[in-house]
Amino acid sequence: MAGKYIMALDQGTTSSRCIIYDRTGQQISVAQKEFRQIYPKAGWVEHDPMEIWSSQLEVAREAMRRIFASPQDIDAIGITNQRETTIVWDRSTGRPVYNAIVWQCRRTAGFCDELKREEGLAGAWRQKTGLLIDAYFSATKIRWILDHAEGAREKAVKGELLFGTVETWLIWNLTGGKVHVTDYSNASRTMLFNIHTLQWDEEILQRLDIPSSMLPEARPSSGIYGYTSPELFGAPIPIAGAAGDQQAALFGQACFEEGQAKNTYGTGGFMLVNTGNRIVSSDHGLLATIAWGLNGEVRYALEGSVFVSGATIQWLRDELGLIGSAAETEAMARQVPDTAGAYIVPAFTGLGAPYWDPYARGAILGLTRGVNRNHIARAALESMVYQTCDLVQAITEDLGCGINMFKVDGGASANDFLLQFQADMIGQPVYRPVCIETTSLGAAYLAGLATGYWRDQEDILSNWQLDRRFDPQEGQEKRDQLLDGWHRAVRRALQWSEES
Ligand code: ADP
């Protein structure tokens, strides 16, 4: 008999969460635990893999305990995770040979620069993996661990070590070391995976000196990978779905059709558009990635990210002391009809797509004597919108057609002013669902589809509930004028730190 609920494990960059969902997609129970961020040097970021595992297990048990759920009540477990973060462990002891190297960690940036200088490599790898050569992705992190953890390379060559991104690590631990798998969406962020053939790429592995015996088996995002060890929850539970956080969010938003997109306004911003069975190669520095593997098919997505999105609002609060809470910005922005010509370019850490300028720095432009704190709050929110507009434009040019459905989520999507301005600036409706926890919901859906808890994608689509639709209210002329000002402001912020 089917269990009553689906359990989603949401292993994020700063916390492990567990959310238990019912068939209508309602949250029945939630538990969360933060864990340590380890910064050994400037630009380096690590996590303790044992802490990732123990915190995730703890919140899973806690979420069950809160509703007195038995293991039989849980139909299946779905996992979503911080992507690209790299763990290497000993296959017989289960002990990691080094800390997890987190996606944000820049320690292999120099090596990536070397690779990029090798003739033809960037183009060839991009064609195979959909990615730009960058320290974010797992490949160069694995190599770093093999080069620096004591005895690691010898052990790896003897087949004694295993590699995994975070979902692989969790599945391996949940199954008591029986199952070593990854899903296609996570595999596609390693820079080792050929997204056309769905195979690990021998050439890349050789160039990086990574033995293929370390790699997990790549599987679809929905399907039973294995069962939890009985002692963990009292009885085995099937582990039936996994996807990287952004892809899971696209699925949780029910963006199943080609051309449908979701944009997440969190600390950073992430836009993914479903490109169906097409791998779209970008001329604007966007990434091609696997959205999910389901029902014997693979869906692809085009992805663009904004480094600093909601973090601009945190900056107003924590560094400038201009606001007490993020939510205040909405009322402040509505106090004024516009920004009085002010623009904020929040290029605190450079600019991503479509500019790709690590030397860009933040700027406030167009100040006149009348600009007050409300104008600044408004300019900060508008900067989140303008950056998204740049991604929409890039995606539209790469696809050769527009986005046909624009859904939003993330903490800042609670801000109605922000979403209205977004609709005005892209000239098309913006849809906000009731549930903006789309990441964990997507993982739950992938798992529940595998066990028949949900029948099909139609079933899921009918769970997607609109909270509010924002229709554009500005004309083309106004839009062009404002965007023109934004682009003039961006031009002044580009290459700032290089010039010094
Ligand atoms: P993440 O998961 O990336 O840590 P969240 O999705 O929880 O982030 O979103 C938090 C971000 O959204 C913060 O940067 C915060 O400043 C911003 N934010 C939260 N609420 C609002 C709001 N009402 N208006 C504008 N920004 C907001």
Short mmCIF file of C-alpha atoms in Angstrom, two decimals, residues 2 38 43 66 86 145 187 193 197 200 225 234 305 335 359 364 390 400 404 406 464 488-489:
data_model
loop_
_atom_site.label_atom_id
_atom_site.label_comp_id
_atom_site.label_asym_id
_atom_site.label_seq_id
_atom_site.Cartn_x
_atom_site.Cartn_y
_atom_site.Cartn_z
CA ALA A 2 1.23 3.48 -0.82
CA ILE A 38 34.56 26.45 6.75
CA GLY A 43 38.12 32.53 -1.52
CA ARG A 66 6.75 16.10 14.52
CA THR A 86 32.48 17.80 -4.36
CA ILE A 145 41.57 16.61 -3.75
CA ALA A 187 26.02 14.88 -13.38
CA PHE A 193 29.57 14.49 -18.25
CA THR A 197 25.53 10.84 -24.90
CA TRP A 200 31.21 10.32 -18.45
CA TYR A 225 17.81 4.15 -6.69
CA GLY A 234 12.90 1.69 11.48
CA SER A 305 22.60 33.49 -13.08
CA GLN A 335 6.48 56.18 -1.71
CA TYR A 359 36.45 43.31 -12.75
CA ILE A 364 25.32 54.16 -7.74
CA ASP A 390 19.41 41.08 -19.27
CA GLY A 400 15.54 32.57 -31.30
CA ASN A 404 6.33 31.85 -23.11
CA PHE A 406 7.65 33.37 -16.65
CA TRP A 464 0.47 24.16 -9.16
CA ARG A 488 24.52 53.17 -19.52
CA ALA A 489 25.01 52.63 -15.78
#
